[in-house]
Short mmCIF file of C-alpha atoms in Angstrom, two decimals:
data_model
loop_
_atom_site.label_atom_id
_atom_site.label_comp_id
_atom_site.label_asym_id
_atom_site.label_seq_id
_atom_site.Cartn_x
_atom_site.Cartn_y
_atom_site.Cartn_z
CA MET A 1213 -0.07 0.41 0.22
CA VAL A 1214 2.84 2.63 0.92
CA ALA A 1215 4.40 1.62 -2.34
CA GLU A 1216 0.95 2.57 -4.03
CA ASN A 1217 0.54 5.70 -2.73
CA GLU A 1218 4.03 7.18 -3.56
CA SER A 1219 2.94 5.93 -7.25
CA LEU A 1220 -0.07 8.18 -7.13
CA LEU A 1221 1.80 11.04 -5.05
CA LEU A 1222 4.56 10.74 -7.75
CA LEU A 1223 1.74 10.66 -10.72
CA LEU A 1224 0.03 13.60 -9.34
CA SER A 1225 3.46 15.97 -9.11
CA MET A 1226 4.04 15.14 -12.42
CA CYS A 1227 0.61 16.84 -13.20
CA GLY A 1228 1.40 19.21 -10.61
CA LYS A 1229 -1.71 18.80 -8.76
CA SER A 1230 -0.11 16.75 -5.88
CA GLU A 1231 -3.07 18.83 -3.55
CA TRP A 1232 -6.05 16.51 -4.98
CA LEU A 1233 -4.59 13.57 -2.41
CA THR A 1234 -5.65 16.11 0.37
CA GLY A 1235 -8.98 16.43 -0.87
CA GLN A 1236 -8.77 19.85 -2.96
CA GLU A 1237 -10.89 19.39 -5.69
CA PRO A 1238 -9.82 20.34 -9.18
CA VAL A 1239 -11.35 23.60 -10.54
CA SER A 1240 -11.91 23.70 -13.92
CA LEU A 1241 -12.81 21.64 -16.74
CA THR A 1242 -9.48 20.70 -17.85
CA GLU A 1243 -8.70 20.21 -14.05
CA SER A 1244 -11.35 17.81 -14.15
CA PHE A 1245 -10.47 15.47 -16.72
CA ILE A 1246 -6.86 14.96 -15.13
CA PHE A 1247 -8.49 14.67 -12.33
CA LEU A 1248 -10.69 11.84 -13.93
CA ARG A 1249 -7.75 10.03 -15.76
CA PHE A 1250 -5.94 10.12 -11.97
CA VAL A 1251 -9.24 8.16 -10.43
CA GLN A 1252 -8.86 5.58 -13.43
CA ILE A 1253 -5.29 5.35 -13.34
CA SER A 1254 -5.38 4.89 -9.22
CA LYS A 1255 -7.90 1.70 -9.75
CA ARG A 1256 -5.60 0.29 -12.36
CA ILE A 1257 -3.15 0.39 -9.75
CA MET A 1258 -4.65 -1.03 -6.58
CA VAL A 1259 -5.69 -3.86 -8.54
CA GLU A 1260 -2.77 -4.88 -9.89
CA GLU A 1261 -0.06 -6.76 -8.74
CA PRO A 1262 2.64 -5.45 -6.59
CA SER A 1263 5.32 -6.82 -8.58
CA SER A 1264 3.55 -4.74 -11.43
CA CYS A 1265 3.65 -1.47 -10.28
CA SER A 1266 6.79 -1.38 -8.35
CA SER A 1267 8.44 0.81 -10.84
CA CYS A 1268 7.47 4.29 -11.93
CA SER A 1269 8.65 3.02 -15.69
CA ASP A 1270 4.89 1.11 -15.58
CA LEU A 1271 2.74 4.72 -15.29
CA PRO A 1272 1.69 6.40 -18.29
CA GLU A 1273 3.54 9.38 -19.63
CA LEU A 1274 1.78 13.08 -18.94
CA GLU A 1275 0.51 12.95 -22.22
CA GLU A 1276 -1.64 10.19 -22.14
CA MET A 1277 -3.53 12.72 -19.71
CA ASP A 1278 -4.19 15.71 -22.25
CA LEU A 1279 -7.38 16.60 -22.87
CA ASP A 1280 -6.81 15.89 -26.70
CA THR A 1281 -7.25 12.45 -26.41
CA ASN A 1282 -9.89 10.25 -28.02
CA GLU A 1283 -10.87 9.28 -24.75
CA THR A 1284 -12.14 12.87 -24.49
CA GLU A 1285 -13.92 12.60 -27.37
CA ARG A 1286 -15.41 9.49 -26.13
CA LEU A 1287 -17.41 11.85 -22.97
CA LEU A 1288 -21.36 12.44 -23.33
CA ILE A 1289 -21.65 16.05 -22.57
CA ASP A 1290 -24.89 17.87 -21.74
CA TYR A 1291 -25.63 20.41 -24.18
CA ARG A 1292 -27.67 22.42 -22.26
CA THR A 1293 -26.70 22.36 -18.84
CA LEU A 1294 -23.08 23.81 -20.06
CA SER A 1295 -21.65 26.43 -17.22
CA LEU A 1296 -22.42 29.82 -18.05
CA GLY A 1297 -20.24 31.49 -15.75
CA ASP A 1298 -20.95 33.46 -13.47
CA PRO A 1299 -22.22 37.03 -14.65
CA LEU A 1300 -21.30 38.81 -11.44
CA LYS A 1301 -17.26 37.98 -12.04
CA VAL A 1302 -15.45 40.99 -12.91
CA HIS A 1303 -12.20 39.76 -15.55
CA ASP A 1304 -9.04 41.55 -15.73
CA ASP A 1305 -6.46 41.59 -18.82
CA ASN A 1306 -4.78 38.64 -17.59
CA ALA A 1307 -7.78 36.12 -17.48
CA PHE A 1308 -9.17 37.51 -20.79
CA GLU A 1309 -6.04 36.85 -22.55
CA GLU A 1310 -5.98 33.41 -20.79
CA ALA A 1311 -9.59 32.84 -22.46
CA MET A 1312 -8.74 34.10 -25.68
CA GLY A 1313 -5.40 31.17 -25.69
CA LEU A 1314 -8.34 28.71 -24.64
CA ARG A 1315 -10.63 30.12 -27.21
CA ALA A 1316 -7.63 29.77 -29.93
CA ARG A 1317 -7.14 26.08 -29.22
CA ALA A 1318 -10.92 25.11 -29.41
CA LEU A 1319 -11.20 27.03 -32.79
CA GLU A 1320 -8.39 24.68 -33.72
CA ALA A 1321 -9.71 21.91 -32.47
CA TYR A 1322 -13.04 21.79 -33.82
CA PRO A 1323 -14.75 20.11 -35.86
CA GLU A 1324 -12.17 17.08 -35.73
CA LYS A 1325 -12.37 17.19 -31.68
CA LEU A 1326 -15.61 18.53 -30.76
CA ASN A 1327 -15.70 17.91 -27.07
CA THR A 1328 -12.18 19.10 -26.82
CA ALA A 1329 -13.25 22.13 -28.07
CA ILE A 1330 -16.61 22.18 -25.98
CA LEU A 1331 -14.63 21.57 -22.94
CA LEU A 1332 -11.72 24.59 -23.38
CA LEU A 1333 -14.72 27.11 -24.79
CA THR A 1334 -16.56 26.53 -21.58
CA ASP A 1335 -13.13 27.15 -19.68
CA ALA A 1336 -12.66 30.54 -21.47
CA ILE A 1337 -16.32 31.15 -20.44
CA ASN A 1338 -15.73 30.47 -16.92
CA LEU A 1339 -12.78 33.13 -16.97
CA CYS A 1340 -14.61 35.81 -18.48
CA PRO A 1341 -18.47 35.02 -18.28
CA CYS A 1342 -19.41 38.39 -19.80
CA SER A 1343 -17.62 38.21 -22.53
CA ALA A 1344 -20.20 37.71 -25.35
CA MET A 1345 -17.19 36.42 -27.97
CA MET A 1346 -16.73 33.64 -25.38
CA LEU A 1347 -20.40 32.53 -25.28
CA MET A 1348 -20.93 33.25 -29.23
CA SER A 1349 -17.99 31.13 -29.99
CA ARG A 1350 -19.03 28.29 -28.04
CA ALA A 1351 -22.69 28.77 -29.41
CA GLN A 1352 -21.72 28.82 -32.90
CA VAL A 1353 -19.63 25.19 -32.29
CA LEU A 1354 -23.35 24.29 -30.62
CA PHE A 1355 -25.32 25.70 -33.58
CA ASP A 1356 -23.04 24.00 -36.07
CA ILE A 1357 -23.84 20.53 -34.93
CA GLY A 1358 -27.98 21.33 -34.47
CA GLU A 1359 -27.88 21.89 -30.60
CA LEU A 1360 -30.09 24.56 -31.37
CA ALA A 1361 -32.00 25.10 -27.87
CA ALA A 1362 -28.48 24.88 -26.20
CA ALA A 1363 -27.02 27.62 -28.52
CA ILE A 1364 -29.77 29.61 -28.11
CA ARG A 1365 -29.25 29.64 -24.18
CA ASP A 1366 -26.03 30.89 -24.60
CA LEU A 1367 -26.93 33.52 -26.90
CA LYS A 1368 -29.38 35.11 -24.93
CA ALA A 1369 -26.78 34.89 -22.12
CA ALA A 1370 -24.76 36.68 -24.42
CA THR A 1371 -27.63 39.25 -25.54
CA GLU A 1372 -28.11 39.99 -21.95
CA ARG A 1373 -24.41 40.42 -20.59
CA SER A 1374 -23.34 42.28 -23.76
CA PRO A 1375 -26.71 44.04 -25.08
CA THR A 1376 -24.36 45.86 -28.00
CA HIS A 1377 -22.56 42.67 -29.05
CA VAL A 1378 -24.59 42.49 -32.82
CA GLY A 1379 -23.47 39.21 -33.60
CA SER A 1380 -24.85 37.40 -30.46
CA PHE A 1381 -28.39 39.00 -31.56
CA ARG A 1382 -27.61 37.87 -35.57
CA LEU A 1383 -26.51 34.44 -34.48
CA LEU A 1384 -29.76 34.23 -32.24
CA GLY A 1385 -31.68 35.47 -35.10
CA LYS A 1386 -30.71 32.38 -37.32
CA ALA A 1387 -31.43 29.90 -34.43
CA TYR A 1388 -34.65 31.05 -33.96
CA ALA A 1389 -35.76 30.98 -38.00
CA TYR A 1390 -34.37 27.75 -38.24
CA LEU A 1391 -36.78 26.73 -35.43
CA CYS A 1392 -39.67 28.48 -37.20
CA ARG A 1393 -40.11 30.80 -34.45
CA TYR A 1394 -40.08 33.56 -36.76
CA GLY A 1395 -41.33 36.20 -34.30
CA GLU A 1396 -38.45 35.88 -31.87
CA ALA A 1397 -36.16 35.39 -34.92
CA LEU A 1398 -37.31 38.91 -36.40
CA ALA A 1399 -36.86 40.77 -33.16
CA ALA A 1400 -33.51 39.58 -32.52
CA TYR A 1401 -32.16 40.37 -36.61
CA GLN A 1402 -33.97 44.14 -36.02
CA LYS A 1403 -32.54 44.13 -32.79
CA ALA A 1404 -29.06 43.49 -34.54
CA GLN A 1405 -29.68 46.07 -37.27
CA ASP A 1406 -30.47 48.51 -34.90
CA LEU A 1407 -26.97 48.29 -33.33
CA ASP A 1408 -25.49 47.73 -37.11
CA TYR A 1409 -27.23 48.04 -40.18
CA SER A 1410 -26.36 45.29 -42.89
CA LYS A 1411 -28.42 44.49 -46.13
CA ASP A 1412 -27.96 41.39 -46.08
CA ILE A 1413 -29.84 40.74 -42.51
CA ALA A 1414 -32.37 43.69 -44.31
CA ASP A 1415 -33.14 41.24 -47.53
CA ILE A 1416 -33.76 38.44 -44.27
CA ILE A 1417 -35.99 40.64 -42.54
CA LYS A 1418 -37.55 41.58 -45.43
CA GLY A 1419 -38.12 37.28 -45.85
CA LEU A 1420 -39.31 37.33 -42.20
CA VAL A 1421 -41.76 39.56 -42.18
CA PRO A 1422 -44.75 37.99 -43.93
CA LYS A 1423 -43.86 34.82 -42.40
CA VAL A 1424 -44.26 36.32 -39.18
CA GLU A 1425 -47.62 37.75 -40.38
CA THR A 1426 -48.82 33.83 -41.31
CA GLU A 1427 -47.60 32.79 -38.11
CA LYS A 1428 -49.95 35.65 -36.04
CA ARG A 1429 -53.02 34.90 -38.25
CA GLU A 1430 -52.72 31.06 -37.01
CA GLU A 1431 -52.01 31.87 -33.77
CA ALA A 1432 -54.79 34.02 -33.98
CA GLU A 1433 -56.75 31.11 -35.05
CA ALA A 1434 -55.54 28.49 -33.05
CA LYS A 1435 -56.35 31.05 -29.77
CA ARG A 1436 -60.51 31.52 -31.61
CA LEU A 1437 -60.56 28.02 -32.10
CA PHE A 1438 -59.54 27.83 -28.03
CA GLU A 1439 -61.80 30.10 -27.09
CA GLU A 1440 -64.76 28.79 -29.31
CA GLN A 1441 -63.93 24.99 -27.65
CA GLN A 1442 -64.08 26.64 -24.33
CA SER A 1443 -67.27 28.55 -24.80
CA LYS A 1444 -69.03 25.39 -26.45
CA ALA A 1445 -67.70 23.53 -23.24
CA SER A 1446 -69.17 26.14 -20.99
CA ALA A 1447 -72.47 26.47 -22.20
CA LYS A 1448 -73.19 22.93 -21.96
CA ALA A 1449 -72.06 22.64 -18.84
CA GLN A 1450 -74.22 25.71 -18.06
CA GLU A 1451 -76.98 23.82 -19.85
CA LYS A 1452 -76.71 20.99 -17.75
CA LYS A 1453 -76.65 23.05 -14.91
CA GLU A 1454 -79.89 24.61 -15.92
CA LYS A 1455 -81.42 21.47 -16.76
CA SER A 1456 -80.54 19.72 -13.28
CA PHE A 1457 -81.97 23.18 -11.72
CA ALA A 1458 -84.94 22.74 -13.53
CA ASP A 1459 -85.70 19.45 -12.70
CA LYS A 1460 -85.11 20.07 -8.86
CA VAL A 1461 -87.99 22.79 -9.39
CA TYR A 1462 -90.31 20.96 -10.98
CA ALA A 1463 -89.53 17.95 -8.49
CA GLU A 1464 -90.03 20.16 -5.67
CA ILE A 1465 -92.94 21.86 -7.02
CA GLU A 1466 -94.93 18.05 -7.98
CA ALA A 1467 -93.60 16.89 -4.70
CA THR A 1468 -95.69 19.43 -3.02
CA LYS A 1469 -98.44 19.40 -4.89
CA SER A 1470 -98.70 14.86 -4.14
CA LYS A 1471 -98.72 15.58 -0.45
CA GLY A 1472 -101.83 17.87 -0.83
CA GLY A 1473 -100.20 20.76 0.62
CA PRO A 1474 -99.79 24.82 -0.45
CA LEU A 1475 -96.85 25.02 -2.52
CA PRO A 1476 -93.87 27.46 -0.93
CA GLU A 1477 -94.70 31.36 -1.77
CA ALA A 1478 -92.20 31.36 -4.74
CA PHE A 1479 -93.13 28.49 -6.37
CA ARG A 1480 -96.77 29.49 -6.27
CA VAL A 1481 -96.14 32.21 -8.19
CA LEU A 1482 -94.17 30.92 -10.11
CA ASP A 1483 -96.47 28.46 -11.16
CA ASN A 1484 -99.34 30.79 -11.62
CA LEU A 1485 -97.99 33.71 -12.43
CA LYS A 1486 -98.87 33.76 -16.14
CA SER A 1487 -102.67 32.48 -15.25
CA GLU A 1488 -102.44 36.01 -12.61
CA ALA A 1489 -100.83 37.86 -15.05
CA GLN A 1490 -104.01 37.33 -18.04
CA ASN A 1491 -106.61 38.23 -14.94
CA LEU A 1492 -105.29 41.20 -13.05
CA SER A 1493 -106.96 42.82 -9.95
CA ALA A 1494 -107.61 46.75 -10.40
CA SER A 1495 -105.14 46.56 -7.15
CA THR A 1496 -102.59 44.58 -8.27
CA ALA A 1497 -102.66 46.62 -11.69
CA GLN A 1498 -102.59 49.30 -9.57
CA LYS A 1499 -99.39 48.61 -7.36
CA LEU A 1500 -97.75 47.47 -10.56
CA LEU A 1501 -98.25 51.09 -12.14
CA SER A 1502 -97.41 52.82 -9.18
CA ASN A 1503 -94.24 51.41 -9.09
CA ASP A 1504 -91.35 53.09 -10.67
CA ILE A 1505 -89.19 49.93 -11.64
CA THR A 1506 -92.36 47.70 -12.15
CA ALA A 1507 -93.76 50.67 -14.23
CA GLN A 1508 -90.60 50.86 -16.10
CA ALA A 1509 -89.86 47.31 -16.49
CA MET A 1510 -93.50 46.73 -18.42
CA ASP A 1511 -92.52 49.61 -21.05
CA ASP A 1512 -89.35 47.19 -21.77
CA PRO A 1513 -89.85 44.82 -24.71
CA GLU A 1514 -86.76 42.45 -23.62
CA PHE A 1515 -88.11 42.72 -20.02
CA ALA A 1516 -91.37 41.65 -21.17
CA ARG A 1517 -89.82 38.71 -23.34
CA LYS A 1518 -88.23 37.40 -20.61
CA LEU A 1519 -90.96 37.62 -17.91
CA ASP A 1520 -92.98 35.57 -20.97
CA GLU A 1521 -90.15 32.63 -20.81
CA VAL A 1522 -90.21 32.93 -16.87
CA ALA A 1523 -94.26 32.44 -16.79
CA LYS A 1524 -93.68 29.62 -19.24
CA ASN A 1525 -90.96 27.75 -17.70
CA PRO A 1526 -89.73 28.39 -14.00
CA ALA A 1527 -86.59 27.08 -14.78
CA ALA A 1528 -85.97 29.83 -17.05
CA ALA A 1529 -85.47 32.12 -14.20
CA ALA A 1530 -82.22 30.57 -13.06
CA ILE A 1531 -80.98 32.49 -16.73
CA HIS A 1532 -82.21 35.66 -16.16
CA MET A 1533 -81.75 36.42 -12.70
CA LYS A 1534 -78.34 36.47 -13.74
CA ASP A 1535 -79.22 39.75 -14.80
CA PRO A 1536 -79.39 42.37 -11.94
CA LYS A 1537 -82.09 44.28 -13.40
CA PHE A 1538 -84.39 42.17 -14.52
CA ALA A 1539 -83.44 40.44 -11.09
CA LYS A 1540 -84.78 43.64 -9.33
CA ALA A 1541 -88.37 44.14 -11.52
CA PHE A 1542 -88.81 40.77 -11.26
CA MET A 1543 -89.03 40.46 -7.29
CA GLU A 1544 -90.95 43.53 -7.12
CA ILE A 1545 -93.64 42.14 -9.49
CA ILE A 1546 -93.74 39.08 -7.02
CA ASN A 1547 -94.12 41.63 -4.26
CA CYS A 1548 -97.34 43.01 -5.98
CA PHE A 1549 -99.06 39.69 -6.44
CA LYS A 1550 -98.72 39.10 -2.88
#
């Protein structure tokens, strides 16, 4: 075990990362990869025969742990969760220079070594998270490989953190257009034009306008159909509710009649309203005419229509009593018949 630990310590010393043995974690994606290789190699050392690891000559060369290995390209990367860096972080010239170096290495590696390029650009973003250039560079790679949602995520961060970066708005518009999100594409392109006019972009915008108008018409039609379906469903539910109410009214009237007892006053008025209205007594007529509310209501053709519906079908009251004006006049009329 002592010999194994010495071998591990020597290996990490070669990498300049002996502090990992004390529990300090790697701080970048590049270091994370080297740390992963360290774990793999350490496991290999632990399972080998002691005689096979008695010498450092069996340890892999440092170049075998370099980021630019085939093993890096076999990694499965979730592009949707790549680090966007800390937007509050302030970088200096040294950090920007280092980030530019990583970006240059990434562009040199791409497209043959896609994962290498992505990881290097992510390290560059972590160094300079507010640099639209770094974010757009990774977004361009993601766009090229068809990861449009991930590219848009990077570009939205770039335009938010650096709202004057024309290239980010142009690429954002292009990504949206590929997804047929024409309204968002048009908005991004127009923002780019506000910052720096381009004849080519003007032509693209000209082609987008009719697509946006079609998109709006389709959205409006979809909204209309949805609201129509909602209205039909609501009307059907209301009809069912009113039928249930009517059934309940008639059931209570018939139940009371079958018992031979007097109807409750409200039901009695509803049950006899039409016949009573056709044989008004002088006193009842006087009450109706002397009451301002009932007098005005009786001159209103719409009120007369609703009242006739209620007289013919007591369940109609469930509908018309929702109208405050009708309800008030109707109750006044009922009072006149008392």
